[in-house]
Short mmCIF file of C-alpha atoms in Angstrom, two decimals:
data_model
loop_
_atom_site.label_atom_id
_atom_site.label_comp_id
_atom_site.label_asym_id
_atom_site.label_seq_id
_atom_site.Cartn_x
_atom_site.Cartn_y
_atom_site.Cartn_z
CA MET A 1 -14.65 17.20 2.17
CA PRO A 2 -14.09 20.90 2.80
CA ASN A 3 -11.64 22.00 5.48
CA VAL A 4 -10.46 18.47 6.21
CA SER A 5 -6.76 17.77 6.67
CA THR A 6 -4.99 15.10 4.66
CA ALA A 7 -4.60 13.01 7.82
CA GLN A 8 -8.35 13.22 8.45
CA ARG A 9 -9.08 12.30 4.83
CA ARG A 10 -6.75 9.31 5.09
CA ALA A 11 -8.45 8.16 8.31
CA MET A 12 -11.91 8.51 6.73
CA LEU A 13 -10.80 6.51 3.70
CA VAL A 14 -9.24 3.78 5.87
CA ASP A 15 -12.44 3.50 7.92
CA ALA A 16 -14.49 3.33 4.73
CA ALA A 17 -12.15 0.68 3.30
CA VAL A 18 -12.53 -1.45 6.44
CA GLN A 19 -16.32 -1.28 6.05
CA VAL A 20 -16.33 -2.01 2.32
CA ILE A 21 -13.85 -4.88 2.62
CA GLY A 22 -15.83 -6.31 5.51
CA GLU A 23 -19.06 -6.20 3.53
CA ALA A 24 -17.91 -7.12 0.04
CA GLY A 25 -14.49 -8.74 0.39
CA VAL A 26 -11.12 -7.56 -0.87
CA GLY A 27 -11.83 -8.38 -4.52
CA ALA A 28 -14.97 -6.25 -4.64
CA ALA A 29 -13.54 -3.35 -2.66
CA THR A 30 -12.94 -0.91 -5.49
CA THR A 31 -11.47 2.51 -4.85
CA ARG A 32 -14.71 4.01 -6.18
CA ARG A 33 -16.79 2.10 -3.60
CA ILE A 34 -14.38 3.14 -0.86
CA ALA A 35 -14.48 6.79 -1.96
CA ASP A 36 -18.29 6.71 -2.14
CA ARG A 37 -18.51 5.22 1.36
CA ALA A 38 -16.19 7.94 2.69
CA GLY A 39 -18.18 10.64 0.88
CA ALA A 40 -15.08 11.67 -1.04
CA PRO A 41 -14.27 12.13 -4.71
CA LEU A 42 -12.38 9.22 -6.27
CA ALA A 43 -9.36 11.48 -6.82
CA THR A 44 -9.03 11.84 -3.04
CA VAL A 45 -8.18 8.15 -2.73
CA HIS A 46 -5.40 8.54 -5.26
CA TYR A 47 -4.21 11.76 -3.62
CA CYS A 48 -4.01 10.22 -0.14
CA PHE A 49 -2.72 6.79 -1.19
CA ARG A 50 -0.48 6.31 -4.21
CA ARG A 51 -1.67 2.75 -4.79
CA LYS A 52 -4.59 0.63 -3.67
CA GLU A 53 -2.05 -1.63 -1.90
CA ASP A 54 -0.96 1.38 0.20
CA LEU A 55 -4.56 1.84 1.33
CA TYR A 56 -4.82 -1.88 2.15
CA LEU A 57 -1.57 -1.66 4.10
CA GLU A 58 -3.13 1.08 6.25
CA VAL A 59 -6.24 -1.06 6.74
CA PHE A 60 -4.10 -3.96 7.98
CA ARG A 61 -2.15 -1.63 10.25
CA LYS A 62 -5.35 -0.22 11.73
CA LEU A 63 -6.79 -3.66 12.43
CA SER A 64 -3.46 -4.90 13.81
CA ASP A 65 -3.24 -1.90 16.12
CA GLU A 66 -6.79 -2.52 17.38
CA PHE A 67 -5.96 -6.12 18.23
CA ALA A 68 -2.60 -5.17 19.77
CA ARG A 69 -4.31 -2.63 22.04
CA ALA A 70 -6.87 -5.22 23.10
CA ALA A 71 -4.11 -7.75 23.82
CA ALA A 72 -2.09 -5.20 25.80
CA GLU A 73 -5.07 -4.52 28.04
CA VAL A 74 -5.14 -8.12 29.22
CA GLU A 75 -1.42 -8.92 29.21
CA GLY A 76 -0.27 -10.19 32.60
CA ALA A 77 -3.83 -10.57 33.87
CA ASP A 78 -5.40 -13.75 35.17
CA LEU A 79 -6.96 -16.28 32.80
CA GLU A 80 -10.52 -15.05 33.34
CA ALA A 81 -9.53 -11.46 32.58
CA VAL A 82 -7.67 -12.57 29.46
CA ALA A 83 -10.68 -14.56 28.23
CA CYS A 84 -13.08 -11.68 28.94
CA GLY A 85 -10.80 -9.17 27.23
CA TYR A 86 -10.41 -11.39 24.19
CA LEU A 87 -14.14 -11.97 24.01
CA ARG A 88 -14.88 -8.23 24.35
CA ALA A 89 -12.37 -7.37 21.62
CA THR A 90 -13.69 -10.08 19.31
CA VAL A 91 -17.33 -9.11 19.77
CA ALA A 92 -16.53 -5.41 19.31
CA TRP A 93 -14.62 -6.23 16.14
CA MET A 94 -17.44 -8.41 14.82
CA LEU A 95 -20.07 -5.79 15.59
CA ALA A 96 -18.02 -3.10 13.85
CA ARG A 97 -17.87 -5.15 10.67
CA THR A 98 -20.36 -7.44 9.03
CA ARG A 99 -17.58 -9.98 8.59
CA PRO A 100 -13.79 -9.96 8.57
CA PRO A 101 -12.03 -8.99 5.34
CA GLN A 102 -11.73 -12.09 3.16
CA PRO A 103 -10.06 -12.34 -0.22
CA ARG A 104 -12.33 -13.55 -3.01
CA SER A 105 -9.73 -14.90 -5.45
CA SER A 106 -6.24 -16.31 -5.56
CA THR A 107 -5.03 -12.92 -6.82
CA SER A 108 -6.54 -11.20 -3.77
CA CYS A 109 -5.05 -13.90 -1.51
CA ALA A 110 -1.60 -13.19 -2.91
CA ALA A 111 -2.12 -9.44 -2.48
CA CYS A 112 -3.25 -10.00 1.12
CA ARG A 113 -0.21 -12.16 1.87
CA ARG A 114 2.15 -9.55 0.39
CA THR A 115 0.49 -6.74 2.31
CA TRP A 116 0.45 -8.74 5.55
CA SER A 117 4.16 -9.51 5.08
CA GLN A 118 4.83 -5.79 4.70
CA VAL A 119 2.87 -5.03 7.87
CA ARG A 120 4.77 -7.69 9.82
CA ALA A 121 8.10 -6.39 8.49
CA THR A 122 7.36 -2.84 9.64
CA ALA A 123 5.96 -3.84 13.03
#
């Protein structure tokens, strides 16, 4: 990743994490798989995000922002426009990912709940 800023590296890793989590689930989304998907050395993940939970927090923020933008586009519109906007956003989201991130174990569920609580608290 020559000549890439830290912000760009972080964005690439978040995008890769979204893809890996969508394909394999939270439990199977190792930092090595995420780094490989981003085309980055494993150390880059640890450099850009102190903990795996910090990376997951950014993933949740990114997805939340995408949905918030889609909702803002249809806010105050008539029912047909709201339905069309929701459908467009949902289809776009589904096409961008093979499936939504899903925890594979009770440990991952607890981690997801903690991370989601942190996202909601900072929103």
